[in-house]
């Protein structure tokens, strides 16, 4: 029987299954445990089931020398110091695939909502500002037939491409070796799907936004820090960019007084790309499978890259 700490209550039955075999401690708070609390609860544990809001760093790993496996409840692993884990022989697992379609659905919802001004229209109705059918009111941009640049065309990017095919969109796939600025200059819709690495931090900066069409829409369901948020605010404020839909920000949560929120034509969601009942339960199953394998000293079925 191993000791496992789960840093939040998660949907699905996977944690119950783990608890039938192991001593499982689940953090019951409405907010993540503070780093010092996480270190304390991790002491003596052989496995941790962590969220993207937990930092897995040297300090945590030093506090829990028995650790064999970290199962991160996310497809991303940018909250985990992978090199520090590798040095200590701690395996790190993630939850790919489980959330691909849910995140692609959300990216498409953001594309449509940002392009067609859905939030402004909805707010106007609720505020009693809808007085008549407006020939020039709440105008947006066509999604059908538009050119879509997928920045980081991996699993989720390809799932967005499948949806875009139904809208007759032209797809530009921009991987590490393609010319980002050339694609941005052609795109009507830009959707970000790259992991956060040192190479992609601030990838969409002032220079990148400067080459975008002023009618372009930017959607981010990847990681907030891929976008230079100051540059994004300026681009939206000056009309250099038509609209943006963000599911991810830096920091998370974004404080209500954050300057980014003063920008016009901006829709921000609280990082809900994978937030469907099915996706979150499947992510839990994958995290549990990673823990089972890690505790058994086997290769993880879903290792972090
Ligand atoms: C992930 O898994 O990395 C997502 O951003 C969370 O849904």
Tab-separated table of N, CA and C in Angstrom, residues 93 180 194 250 269:
chain	number	residue	atom	x	y	z
A	93	UNK	N	3.859	11.842	-15.402
A	93	UNK	CA	2.845	11.497	-16.398
A	93	UNK	C	1.884	12.648	-16.616
A	180	UNK	N	6.336	31.997	-38.858
A	180	UNK	CA	5.185	32.458	-38.057
A	180	UNK	C	4.615	33.761	-38.612
A	194	UNK	N	0.357	25.581	-29.052
A	194	UNK	CA	1.710	25.104	-28.741
A	194	UNK	C	1.877	24.973	-27.222
A	250	UNK	N	-2.001	34.784	-18.046
A	250	UNK	CA	-0.831	34.767	-17.178
A	250	UNK	C	-0.869	36.049	-16.358
A	269	UNK	N	-12.037	33.472	-20.535
A	269	UNK	CA	-12.669	32.374	-19.782
A	269	UNK	C	-11.703	31.853	-18.719
